[in-house]
Amino acid sequence: MENRSQGNFSIKRTVLIVDDEEINVEIMSSILENDFNVLKAYDGKEALDLLLKGEQKIDMVLLDVFMPMDGREVLKVRKENIDLRKIPFIVCTSDKNIEKECFHLGVNDFIKKPYENPDIIVARVKRMIELYEDRSILKEVERDKLTDLYNIEFFKKYGKQFDANFPDLAKDMLLISINRFRLIHELYGKEFADKILLAIADQLRACISHCNGLVGNDAGSTFLIYCEHHEDYEILPAKLNEAVKRAVNDINVSFRIAVYPNVDPALDKDIVLGRLRTTADDLPDDYTKTIAVYSHENQEKTLHREELVEGFPKALEEGQFQLYFQPKYYIQGDKPVFASAEVLIRWISPEFGLVSPGEFISLFEENGLIGKLDSYIFDKAAKYMADWKEKYGVYVPLSLNLSRVDIYRPNLAEEINGYVDSNGIPREKFLIEITESAFVEDAKEVIPVIDKIRSNGFRIEIDDFGSGYSSFGALADLPFDTLKIDMQFIRAMEKNPKVKDIIKMIIGLAKTLNTTTVAEGVETAEQYAFLKEHGCDIIQGYYLSKPLPLNDFEELIQKEMAQHGREEIL
Ligand code: C2E
Ligand code: CA
Ligand code: CA
């Protein structure tokens, strides 16, 4: 192996001289040829051809400015190219004014024309090559091998230096990761995946080259930027995607981008990066949103979610979860008649106050806590029903919400039998609501389980019907007894007359299939009247009653019993 360790010039390095004036090339060549191999090019294009071909290792370029394809054009190409940036460039010029411009283009040094002291020129070229070779050793430590970007340690270190050098500049930090990169890697192989990483690295470097800043790479598929403040990050995903498409055809890559605007330089960089990671993690999994901006409020939200998860076991133990009951009424008679109630859970926390299910159900689904909660609710509901039977002599039918995550519990159907049977409740008084989208999206898993539960004697309601786009054909094969029209339709019907037609169609469909329709979220007399007119069987909503706490609901049962003298509620 060649020994190119620092300061060792026993092997001749190669210098490329670029100048359109032959005499200049010859003079420089005669100065250097004892100590270096000399290559010659007579304009920018020829030089680039030699450099980009990469057939011969070139250790240094001496570049004239004014020539066909200007030296500055060459420097611009170099700025965007990893391999060329590894070679030091010295500009040879007699024009002082050009120097500043060349510096911005990343040139390493200057030699004045006409060439004066040959020894000094030789020494300068040697020193610059040495410096670059030392730097390349350092670079191995501080940079990611593939992309040549700073690794995370040095990204943080140079980030601090950036703060020190530009104390008054407002700066942003960004974290950019590629969705499902592992999968891309597995599907298309390493070479393909590497091309994507390189394309992104180059694009980010190009973005940053217009301003102050640095780019880093963490663990391959995560990129980091620390740069002066910008407002226009929205264009970044499209730019990155274009770059990826240029590098590898026909693949759409999606990103997660977290932006931390106006970073406080006093804040530890690890803290900033940690916050960026949670901000990126909070982006929806369906890739509908690519960029999230860190904000203190979002951070508070994340913390609050963590607190809720941590607080769950104690809350369950202390009975902080309370069942509320929202009555449903038959509406086809003269007056609405009580039919059953949906159980809706409320978390009444001494710490956080009343927490609504919107805040914690999906969170608990993600964290696997929902199973415990739903089991608790099913058990409690069965016990209340037994209790009411004793107190009021009637079984009050209840609907319970089953999370799609519950479906994956191995003994779900037996468990449900257990809660109901052990309390002596007739199974048909227990209704199970499961959202339509679970039927559609996880059909293979959901249908057999629901089928089993239904054949055990429970009634099934398809919740939020219309939101899940199940095909009407498939509907005929689904195991269910009731369609519950999605609240969105009820809400939209006054604004959009077409929605009324959809509601009519759903009711008609349910009739064809011999099932009951429930409309929920009914808030106004107009909605009520419309639904009644078109044959909807049951209504649930604020118009008739809000979800009630236990005491109020028990009062309602008593009133119902007294008013209607009913012995049974179906
Ligand atoms: P959902 O099953 O669609 O429940 C209906 C939601 O609409 C309830 O919200 C209810 O309070 C609300 N609502 C009822 N009538 C009206 C009305 O007239 N207008 C408006 N604007 N809203 C009305 P809630 O109680 O906040 O529950 C939200 C969701 O949380 C439920 O949607 C359900 O998916 C879930 N959830 C609630 N309790 C449980 C539970 O015990 N287990 C599971 N797995 N999920 C539950
Ligand atoms: Ca429901
Ligand atoms: Ca619903």
Coordinates of C-alpha atoms and ligand atoms in Angstrom, one line a residue:
M1 CA 0.0 0.0 0.0
E2 CA 1.1 3.5 -0.7
N3 CA 2.4 5.3 2.3
R4 CA 0.6 8.6 2.2
S5 CA 0.8 9.3 5.9
Q6 CA 1.3 12.9 7.0
G7 CA 4.3 14.8 5.9
N8 CA 5.7 11.9 4.0
F9 CA 6.6 13.1 0.6
S10 CA 8.7 10.2 -0.5
I11 CA 6.1 9.5 -3.0
K12 CA 5.6 12.1 -5.6
R13 CA 2.2 13.8 -5.4
T14 CA 0.4 14.9 -8.6
V15 CA -0.4 18.5 -9.3
L16 CA -2.8 19.6 -12.1
I17 CA -1.9 23.0 -13.6
V18 CA -4.8 24.7 -15.4
D19 CA -4.2 27.8 -17.4
D20 CA -5.1 28.9 -20.9
E21 CA -1.8 30.6 -21.5
E22 CA 0.7 28.0 -22.4
I23 CA 3.6 30.1 -21.2
N24 CA 2.1 30.2 -17.7
V25 CA 1.6 26.4 -17.7
E26 CA 5.2 25.9 -18.8
I27 CA 6.7 28.2 -16.1
M28 CA 4.7 26.6 -13.3
S29 CA 5.5 23.2 -14.6
S30 CA 9.2 23.9 -14.5
I31 CA 8.9 25.2 -11.0
L32 CA 7.1 22.0 -9.8
E33 CA 8.3 19.2 -11.9
N34 CA 11.2 18.2 -9.7
D35 CA 9.0 17.6 -6.7
F36 CA 5.7 16.6 -8.3
N37 CA 4.1 14.8 -11.1
V38 CA 2.6 17.5 -13.3
L39 CA -0.6 17.3 -15.3
K40 CA -1.7 20.1 -17.6
A41 CA -5.0 21.4 -18.8
Y42 CA -5.7 24.5 -20.9
D43 CA -9.2 25.4 -19.8
G44 CA -11.8 24.8 -17.1
K45 CA -13.6 22.1 -19.0
E46 CA -10.5 20.1 -19.8
A47 CA -9.5 20.3 -16.1
L48 CA -12.9 19.1 -15.0
D49 CA -12.9 16.2 -17.4
L50 CA -9.6 15.1 -15.9
L51 CA -10.8 15.5 -12.4
L52 CA -14.1 13.9 -12.8
K53 CA -12.8 10.9 -14.8
G54 CA -10.7 10.2 -11.7
E55 CA -8.4 7.9 -13.7
Q56 CA -5.4 9.5 -12.1
K57 CA -5.2 10.5 -8.5
I58 CA -4.7 14.3 -8.4
D59 CA -3.5 15.8 -5.1
M60 CA -3.7 19.5 -5.9
V61 CA -5.0 21.8 -8.5
L62 CA -3.5 25.1 -9.5
L63 CA -6.2 27.1 -11.2
D64 CA -6.2 30.2 -13.4
V65 CA -9.3 32.3 -13.3
F66 CA -9.8 34.0 -16.6
M67 CA -9.9 31.3 -19.3
P68 CA -12.5 29.5 -21.4
M69 CA -14.8 28.0 -18.8
D70 CA -13.8 30.4 -16.0
G71 CA -11.9 29.1 -12.9
R72 CA -14.8 30.2 -10.8
E73 CA -17.2 27.9 -12.7
V74 CA -14.8 25.1 -11.9
L75 CA -14.9 26.1 -8.2
K76 CA -18.7 26.0 -8.3
V77 CA -18.8 22.5 -9.6
R78 CA -16.3 21.5 -6.9
K79 CA -18.4 23.0 -4.2
E80 CA -21.2 20.6 -5.0
N81 CA -19.0 17.5 -5.4
I82 CA -17.8 15.4 -2.5
D83 CA -14.8 13.9 -4.4
L84 CA -13.6 17.2 -5.7
R85 CA -13.8 18.9 -2.3
K86 CA -11.2 16.4 -1.1
I87 CA -8.6 18.0 -3.4
P88 CA -7.1 21.3 -2.4
F89 CA -7.3 24.1 -5.0
I90 CA -5.0 27.1 -5.2
V91 CA -6.0 29.9 -7.5
C92 CA -3.2 31.7 -9.4
T93 CA -4.2 35.3 -10.2
S94 CA -2.9 38.8 -10.4
D95 CA -6.2 40.2 -9.5
K96 CA -6.7 41.0 -5.8
N97 CA -10.4 41.6 -6.2
I98 CA -11.0 38.1 -7.4
E99 CA -9.7 36.6 -4.2
K100 CA -12.7 37.3 -2.0
E101 CA -15.0 35.8 -4.5
C102 CA -12.9 32.7 -4.8
F103 CA -12.7 32.3 -1.0
H104 CA -16.5 32.1 -0.9
L105 CA -16.3 29.4 -3.5
G106 CA -14.1 27.4 -1.2
V107 CA -10.6 27.9 -2.6
N108 CA -7.8 27.1 -0.2
D109 CA -5.0 29.5 -1.1
F110 CA -3.6 31.9 -3.7
I111 CA -0.4 32.3 -5.7
K112 CA 0.3 35.6 -7.2
K113 CA 1.0 36.1 -10.8
P114 CA 3.6 36.6 -12.2
Y115 CA 5.3 33.8 -10.4
E116 CA 8.1 35.1 -8.3
N117 CA 10.0 33.0 -5.8
P118 CA 9.9 29.3 -7.1
D119 CA 11.0 27.9 -3.7
I120 CA 8.2 29.5 -1.9
I121 CA 5.7 28.2 -4.5
V122 CA 7.0 24.7 -4.0
A123 CA 6.8 25.0 -0.2
R124 CA 3.3 26.3 -0.4
V125 CA 2.0 23.6 -2.6
K126 CA 3.7 21.0 -0.4
R127 CA 2.2 22.5 2.8
M128 CA -1.3 22.6 1.4
I129 CA -1.2 19.0 0.3
E130 CA 0.1 18.0 3.7
L131 CA -2.5 20.0 5.4
Y132 CA -5.2 18.3 3.3
E133 CA -3.9 14.8 4.0
D134 CA -3.8 15.5 7.7
R135 CA -7.3 16.8 7.4
S136 CA -8.5 13.7 5.7
I137 CA -7.2 11.6 8.6
L138 CA -9.2 13.9 10.9
K139 CA -12.2 13.6 8.5
E140 CA -12.3 9.9 9.0
V141 CA -12.9 10.5 12.7
E142 CA -15.4 13.3 12.3
R143 CA -17.4 12.3 9.3
D144 CA -19.7 9.6 8.2
K145 CA -17.9 7.4 5.7
L146 CA -20.6 7.2 3.0
T147 CA -22.0 10.7 2.9
D148 CA -18.9 12.6 4.1
L149 CA -21.2 14.6 6.5
Y150 CA -20.3 15.2 10.2
N151 CA -21.2 12.4 12.5
I152 CA -23.3 13.3 15.4
E153 CA -20.5 13.9 17.8
F154 CA -18.8 16.4 15.6
F155 CA -22.0 17.9 14.4
K156 CA -22.7 18.9 18.0
K157 CA -19.1 20.1 18.5
Y158 CA -19.0 22.2 15.4
G159 CA -22.5 23.4 16.2
K160 CA -21.1 24.9 19.4
Q161 CA -18.4 26.5 17.4
F162 CA -20.9 27.9 15.0
D163 CA -22.7 29.5 18.0
A164 CA -19.5 31.0 19.2
N165 CA -18.6 32.3 15.7
F166 CA -22.0 33.8 15.0
P167 CA -23.4 34.7 18.4
D168 CA -26.0 37.1 17.1
L169 CA -27.3 34.9 14.3
A170 CA -30.8 33.3 14.8
K171 CA -30.3 29.6 14.0
D172 CA -32.6 26.5 13.4
M173 CA -31.8 22.9 13.9
L174 CA -33.5 20.3 11.7
L175 CA -33.8 16.5 11.9
I176 CA -34.6 14.7 8.7
S177 CA -35.3 11.0 8.5
I178 CA -36.4 8.8 5.7
N179 CA -39.6 6.8 6.3
R180 CA -39.2 3.1 6.2
F181 CA -35.6 3.3 5.1
R182 CA -34.9 -0.2 6.4
L183 CA -37.5 -1.6 4.1
I184 CA -36.1 0.2 1.1
H185 CA -32.7 -1.2 2.1
E186 CA -34.1 -4.7 2.3
L187 CA -36.2 -4.5 -0.9
Y188 CA -33.7 -2.8 -3.1
G189 CA -30.3 -3.6 -1.6
K190 CA -27.5 -1.6 -0.1
E191 CA -26.2 0.0 -3.2
F192 CA -29.6 1.4 -4.0
A193 CA -30.1 2.6 -0.5
D194 CA -26.7 4.2 -0.4
K195 CA -27.5 6.1 -3.6
I196 CA -30.5 7.6 -1.9
L197 CA -28.5 8.6 1.2
L198 CA -25.8 10.2 -1.1
A199 CA -28.5 12.1 -3.1
I200 CA -30.0 13.5 0.1
A201 CA -26.6 14.4 1.5
D202 CA -25.7 16.3 -1.6
Q203 CA -29.0 18.1 -1.7
L204 CA -28.7 19.2 1.9
R205 CA -25.2 20.3 1.3
A206 CA -26.3 22.3 -1.7
C207 CA -29.2 23.9 0.4
I208 CA -26.8 24.9 3.1
S209 CA -24.1 26.2 0.7
H210 CA -26.3 29.4 0.3
C211 CA -26.2 30.2 3.9
N212 CA -24.2 29.7 7.1
G213 CA -24.6 26.3 8.6
L214 CA -23.5 22.7 8.8
V215 CA -25.0 19.3 7.9
G216 CA -24.6 16.1 9.8
N217 CA -25.6 12.5 9.6
D218 CA -26.7 10.2 12.4
A219 CA -26.7 6.5 12.1
G220 CA -27.1 6.5 8.3
S221 CA -30.6 7.5 7.5
T222 CA -31.0 10.5 9.8
F223 CA -29.7 13.9 8.7
L224 CA -29.1 16.9 10.8
I225 CA -28.9 20.6 9.9
Y226 CA -27.8 23.5 12.0
C227 CA -28.1 26.7 10.0
E228 CA -29.2 30.3 10.0
H229 CA -32.9 30.8 10.5
H230 CA -35.2 30.3 7.6
E231 CA -39.0 30.4 7.1
D232 CA -39.3 28.3 3.9
Y233 CA -38.6 24.7 5.0
E234 CA -41.9 23.7 3.4
I235 CA -40.1 23.3 0.1
L236 CA -37.5 20.9 1.5
P237 CA -39.4 17.6 1.1
A238 CA -40.0 18.2 -2.6
K239 CA -36.4 19.2 -3.2
L240 CA -35.2 16.1 -1.4
N241 CA -37.6 13.9 -3.4
E242 CA -36.4 15.4 -6.7
A243 CA -32.8 14.7 -5.7
V244 CA -33.7 11.1 -4.8
K245 CA -35.6 10.7 -8.1
R246 CA -32.6 11.9 -10.0
A247 CA -30.4 9.4 -8.3
V248 CA -32.6 6.4 -8.4
N249 CA -35.6 6.3 -10.8
D250 CA -39.2 5.7 -9.9
I251 CA -39.2 5.7 -6.2
N252 CA -41.1 8.0 -4.0
V253 CA -39.4 8.5 -0.7
S254 CA -41.2 10.2 2.2
F255 CA -39.6 12.0 5.0
R256 CA -40.1 13.1 8.5
I257 CA -38.7 16.5 9.1
A258 CA -38.6 18.2 12.5
V259 CA -37.7 21.8 12.7
Y260 CA -36.5 23.5 15.9
P261 CA -36.6 27.2 15.1
N262 CA -34.5 29.8 16.8
V263 CA -32.5 27.4 19.0
D264 CA -31.3 28.9 22.3
P265 CA -27.5 28.4 22.0
A266 CA -27.3 28.0 25.8
L267 CA -29.4 24.8 25.5
D268 CA -27.4 21.6 25.4
K269 CA -27.4 20.2 21.8
D270 CA -28.5 16.8 23.1
I271 CA -31.6 18.3 24.5
V272 CA -32.4 20.0 21.3
L273 CA -31.8 16.8 19.4
G274 CA -34.0 14.9 21.8
R275 CA -36.8 17.3 21.3
L276 CA -36.4 17.1 17.6
R277 CA -36.7 13.3 17.8
T278 CA -39.9 13.4 19.7
T279 CA -41.3 16.1 17.4
A280 CA -40.5 13.8 14.4
D281 CA -42.0 10.8 16.2
D282 CA -45.2 12.7 16.8
L283 CA -45.8 13.1 13.0
P284 CA -48.6 10.8 11.9
D285 CA -47.7 7.4 10.7
D286 CA -49.7 7.7 7.5
Y287 CA -47.2 10.1 6.0
T288 CA -49.9 12.8 5.4
K289 CA -47.7 15.3 7.1
T290 CA -44.0 15.6 6.6
I291 CA -42.9 18.6 8.6
A292 CA -43.4 19.3 12.3
V293 CA -42.1 22.4 14.0
Y294 CA -41.0 22.0 17.6
S295 CA -42.9 24.2 20.0
H296 CA -43.0 24.4 23.7
E297 CA -46.7 23.6 23.7
N298 CA -46.1 20.5 21.6
Q299 CA -43.5 19.4 24.0
E300 CA -45.9 20.0 26.9
K301 CA -48.4 17.8 25.1
T302 CA -45.8 15.0 24.7
L303 CA -44.9 15.3 28.3
H304 CA -48.6 15.2 29.2
R305 CA -49.1 12.0 27.2
E306 CA -46.2 10.4 29.0
E307 CA -47.7 11.4 32.3
L308 CA -51.0 9.9 31.3
V309 CA -49.4 6.6 30.5
E310 CA -47.4 6.6 33.7
G311 CA -50.5 7.5 35.7
F312 CA -52.6 4.7 34.2
P313 CA -52.0 1.8 36.7
K314 CA -52.7 3.9 39.7
A315 CA -55.8 5.5 38.1
L316 CA -57.2 2.0 37.3
E317 CA -56.5 0.8 40.8
E318 CA -58.1 3.8 42.4
G319 CA -61.2 3.8 40.3
Q320 CA -60.5 7.1 38.5
F321 CA -62.0 5.7 35.3
Q322 CA -65.7 6.2 35.5
L323 CA -68.4 4.8 33.2
Y324 CA -70.8 7.4 31.7
F325 CA -73.9 6.4 29.9
Q326 CA -75.4 8.0 26.9
P327 CA -79.0 7.0 26.3
K328 CA -80.2 5.9 22.9
Y329 CA -83.9 6.2 21.9
Y330 CA -86.3 4.6 19.5
I331 CA -87.8 7.4 17.5
Q332 CA -90.3 5.8 15.2
G333 CA -93.2 6.0 17.7
D334 CA -95.0 9.1 18.9
K335 CA -92.4 9.9 21.4
P336 CA -88.8 8.8 21.8
V337 CA -88.6 5.7 23.8
F338 CA -85.5 4.7 25.8
A339 CA -83.7 1.8 24.1
S340 CA -80.3 1.3 25.6
A341 CA -77.1 3.3 26.4
E342 CA -73.6 3.6 25.1
V343 CA -70.9 3.3 27.8
L344 CA -68.4 6.1 27.4
I345 CA -65.4 6.2 29.6
R346 CA -64.2 9.3 31.5
W347 CA -61.0 9.6 33.4
I348 CA -61.5 11.8 36.5
S349 CA -58.0 12.5 37.7
P350 CA -57.1 14.3 40.9
E351 CA -54.1 15.6 39.0
F352 CA -55.4 16.5 35.6
G353 CA -59.1 16.9 36.1
L354 CA -61.5 15.4 33.6
V355 CA -59.6 13.8 30.8
S356 CA -61.7 12.9 27.7
P357 CA -61.3 9.6 25.8
G358 CA -60.2 11.6 22.8
E359 CA -57.0 12.3 24.7
F360 CA -56.2 8.9 26.0
I361 CA -57.9 6.1 24.0
S362 CA -55.6 6.3 21.0
L363 CA -52.6 6.8 23.3
F364 CA -53.5 3.7 25.3
E365 CA -54.0 1.8 22.0
E366 CA -50.5 2.7 21.1
N367 CA -49.1 1.7 24.5
G368 CA -51.0 -1.5 24.8
L369 CA -53.0 -0.3 27.9
I370 CA -56.4 -0.3 26.2
G371 CA -56.9 -4.0 26.8
K372 CA -56.7 -3.6 30.5
L373 CA -59.0 -0.6 30.4
D374 CA -61.6 -2.2 28.2
S375 CA -61.6 -5.3 30.4
Y376 CA -62.2 -3.2 33.4
I377 CA -65.1 -1.4 31.6
F378 CA -66.7 -4.6 30.4
D379 CA -66.5 -6.1 33.9
K380 CA -67.9 -2.9 35.5
A381 CA -70.7 -2.6 33.0
A382 CA -71.8 -6.2 33.6
K383 CA -71.8 -5.6 37.3
Y384 CA -73.9 -2.4 37.0
M385 CA -76.4 -4.3 34.8
A386 CA -76.7 -7.0 37.5
D387 CA -77.1 -4.3 40.1
W388 CA -79.9 -2.5 38.2
K389 CA -81.7 -5.7 37.6
E390 CA -81.7 -6.1 41.3
K391 CA -82.7 -2.5 42.1
Y392 CA -85.1 -1.8 39.3
G393 CA -86.1 -5.2 38.1
V394 CA -84.9 -4.7 34.5
Y395 CA -81.9 -5.5 32.3
V396 CA -80.8 -2.2 30.8
P397 CA -79.0 -3.0 27.5
L398 CA -75.6 -1.4 27.2
S399 CA -73.3 -0.8 24.2
L400 CA -69.6 -1.2 24.8
N401 CA -66.8 0.1 22.6
L402 CA -64.3 -2.5 21.6
S403 CA -60.9 -1.2 20.4
R404 CA -59.5 -2.8 17.3
V405 CA -56.4 -3.5 19.4
D406 CA -58.6 -5.7 21.7
I407 CA -59.2 -8.0 18.8
Y408 CA -55.7 -9.3 19.0
R409 CA -56.2 -10.6 22.6
P410 CA -56.1 -14.4 22.3
N411 CA -59.1 -15.2 24.5
L412 CA -61.2 -12.1 23.9
A413 CA -64.5 -13.9 23.1
E414 CA -64.2 -16.2 26.2
E415 CA -63.3 -13.2 28.4
I416 CA -66.4 -11.4 27.3
N417 CA -68.6 -14.5 28.0
G418 CA -67.0 -14.5 31.4
Y419 CA -67.9 -11.0 32.4
V420 CA -71.5 -11.4 31.3
D421 CA -72.2 -14.9 32.4
S422 CA -70.7 -14.5 35.8
N423 CA -73.1 -11.7 36.5
G424 CA -76.1 -13.6 35.1
I425 CA -76.8 -11.1 32.3
P426 CA -78.5 -12.3 29.1
R427 CA -75.9 -12.0 26.4
E428 CA -78.2 -10.2 23.9
K429 CA -78.4 -7.3 26.4
F430 CA -74.8 -6.6 25.7
L431 CA -74.0 -4.8 22.5
I432 CA -70.5 -4.5 21.2
E433 CA -69.5 -1.5 19.1
I434 CA -66.6 -1.8 16.8
T435 CA -65.6 0.9 14.3
E436 CA -66.1 0.2 10.6
S437 CA -62.5 1.1 9.8
A438 CA -61.3 -1.9 11.9
F439 CA -63.5 -4.2 9.8
V440 CA -62.1 -2.8 6.6
E441 CA -58.5 -2.3 7.5
D442 CA -57.9 -5.4 9.6
A443 CA -60.6 -7.5 8.1
K444 CA -58.7 -10.8 8.2
E445 CA -58.2 -10.6 12.0
V446 CA -61.4 -8.7 12.9
I447 CA -64.1 -10.6 11.1
P448 CA -63.5 -14.1 12.6
V449 CA -63.3 -12.8 16.1
I450 CA -66.4 -10.7 15.8
D451 CA -68.2 -13.6 14.2
K452 CA -67.3 -15.7 17.2
I453 CA -68.5 -13.1 19.7
R454 CA -71.7 -12.7 17.7
S455 CA -72.4 -16.4 17.5
N456 CA -71.9 -16.5 21.3
G457 CA -75.1 -14.4 21.5
F458 CA -73.9 -10.8 21.6
R459 CA -75.2 -8.1 19.3
I460 CA -72.7 -6.2 17.2
E461 CA -72.9 -2.6 16.1
I462 CA -70.7 -1.2 13.3
D463 CA -69.6 2.1 14.7
D464 CA -68.8 5.2 12.6
F465 CA -70.3 3.6 9.6
G466 CA -69.5 5.5 6.3
S467 CA -66.1 6.6 7.4
G468 CA -64.4 3.4 6.6
Y469 CA -65.3 2.9 3.0
S470 CA -66.3 -0.7 3.2
S471 CA -67.7 -1.8 -0.1
F472 CA -71.4 -2.5 0.0
G473 CA -70.7 -6.0 -1.4
A474 CA -68.5 -6.8 1.6
L475 CA -71.1 -5.5 4.0
A476 CA -73.4 -8.4 3.3
D477 CA -70.8 -10.8 4.7
L478 CA -70.0 -8.8 7.8
P479 CA -71.3 -10.2 11.1
F480 CA -73.4 -7.3 12.6
D481 CA -76.8 -6.3 13.8
T482 CA -76.7 -2.6 13.7
L483 CA -75.2 0.2 11.6
K484 CA -74.3 3.3 13.5
I485 CA -74.1 6.2 11.0
D486 CA -70.9 8.2 11.4
M487 CA -71.4 11.5 13.2
Q488 CA -69.7 13.4 10.4
F489 CA -72.7 12.8 8.2
I490 CA -75.2 14.1 10.7
R491 CA -73.0 17.2 11.2
A492 CA -72.6 17.8 7.5
M493 CA -76.2 17.2 6.4
E494 CA -77.4 20.8 6.8
K495 CA -74.5 22.3 4.8
N496 CA -74.5 19.7 2.0
P497 CA -77.7 18.4 0.6
K498 CA -75.9 15.4 -1.0
V499 CA -75.1 14.2 2.5
K500 CA -78.8 13.8 3.2
D501 CA -79.0 11.4 0.2
I502 CA -76.1 9.4 1.6
I503 CA -77.9 9.1 5.0
K504 CA -81.1 8.0 3.3
M505 CA -79.1 5.5 1.4
I506 CA -77.4 4.1 4.5
I507 CA -80.8 3.7 6.2
G508 CA -82.1 2.0 3.1
L509 CA -79.1 -0.3 3.0
A510 CA -79.6 -1.3 6.6
K511 CA -83.2 -2.1 5.9
T512 CA -82.3 -4.3 3.0
L513 CA -79.9 -6.2 5.2
N514 CA -82.5 -6.4 7.9
T515 CA -80.5 -4.5 10.4
T516 CA -81.1 -1.5 12.7
T517 CA -79.8 2.0 12.1
V518 CA -78.6 4.3 14.8
A519 CA -77.7 7.9 14.3
E520 CA -75.4 9.4 16.8
G521 CA -74.3 13.0 17.4
V522 CA -77.8 14.3 16.8
E523 CA -77.9 17.8 18.2
T524 CA -80.9 19.6 16.6
A525 CA -84.6 19.2 16.1
E526 CA -84.1 19.4 12.3
Q527 CA -81.6 16.5 12.3
Y528 CA -84.0 14.6 14.5
A529 CA -87.0 15.2 12.2
F530 CA -85.1 14.3 9.1
L531 CA -83.8 11.0 10.5
K532 CA -87.3 10.1 11.8
E533 CA -88.9 10.9 8.5
H534 CA -86.5 8.7 6.6
G535 CA -86.8 5.7 8.9
C536 CA -83.8 5.8 11.2
D537 CA -84.6 3.5 14.1
I538 CA -82.6 4.9 17.0
I539 CA -81.0 8.2 17.9
Q540 CA -78.3 9.1 20.3
G541 CA -77.0 12.7 20.8
Y542 CA -77.0 15.9 22.8
Y543 CA -80.5 16.7 21.4
L544 CA -81.9 14.0 23.6
S545 CA -79.2 13.5 26.3
K546 CA -75.5 14.0 26.9
P547 CA -73.5 11.1 28.4
L548 CA -74.6 10.9 32.0
P549 CA -72.7 9.9 35.1
L550 CA -73.9 6.9 37.1
N551 CA -76.3 8.7 39.4
D552 CA -78.0 10.7 36.7
F553 CA -78.3 7.6 34.6
E554 CA -79.9 5.6 37.4
E555 CA -82.4 8.4 37.9
L556 CA -83.2 8.2 34.2
I557 CA -83.8 4.5 34.4
Q558 CA -86.1 5.0 37.3
K559 CA -88.1 7.7 35.5
E560 CA -88.4 5.5 32.4
M561 CA -89.6 2.6 34.4
A562 CA -92.2 4.8 36.3
Q563 CA -93.4 6.6 33.2
H564 CA -93.8 3.7 30.9
G565 CA -94.3 1.0 33.4
R566 CA -91.9 -1.2 31.4
E567 CA -90.9 -4.6 32.4
E568 CA -88.3 -5.0 29.7
I569 CA -86.1 -2.8 27.7
L570 CA -84.8 -4.2 24.5
Ligands
C2E1 P1 -67.6 7.0 19.7 O1 -67.7 5.6 20.0 O2 -67.9 7.4 18.3 O3 -68.5 7.8 20.7 C1 -69.3 8.9 20.4 C2 -68.7 10.1 20.9 O4 -69.6 11.2 20.5 C3 -68.6 10.2 22.4 O5 -67.4 11.0 22.6 C4 -69.8 11.0 22.8 O6 -69.7 11.7 24.0 C5 -69.9 12.0 21.6 N1 -71.3 12.5 21.4 C6 -72.4 11.9 21.7 N2 -73.5 12.7 21.3 C7 -72.9 13.8 20.7 C8 -73.5 15.0 20.1 O7 -74.7 15.2 20.0 N3 -72.6 15.9 19.6 C9 -71.3 15.7 19.7 N4 -70.5 16.6 19.2 N5 -70.7 14.6 20.3 C10 -71.5 13.7 20.8 P2 -66.4 10.6 23.8 O8 -67.2 10.1 25.0 O9 -65.5 11.7 23.9 O10 -65.7 9.4 23.2 C11 -64.8 9.5 22.1 C12 -64.4 8.2 21.5 O11 -63.6 7.5 22.4 C13 -65.6 7.3 21.2 O12 -66.1 7.6 20.0 C14 -64.9 5.9 21.3 O13 -64.3 5.7 20.0 C15 -63.8 6.1 22.3 N6 -64.3 5.6 23.6 C16 -65.1 6.1 24.5 N7 -65.2 5.2 25.5 C17 -64.5 4.1 25.2 C18 -64.3 2.9 25.8 O14 -64.8 2.6 26.9 N8 -63.5 2.0 25.2 C19 -62.9 2.2 24.0 N9 -62.2 1.3 23.4 N10 -63.1 3.4 23.4 C20 -63.9 4.3 24.0
CA2 CA -69.1 4.1 19.9
CA3 CA -69.1 6.6 16.8

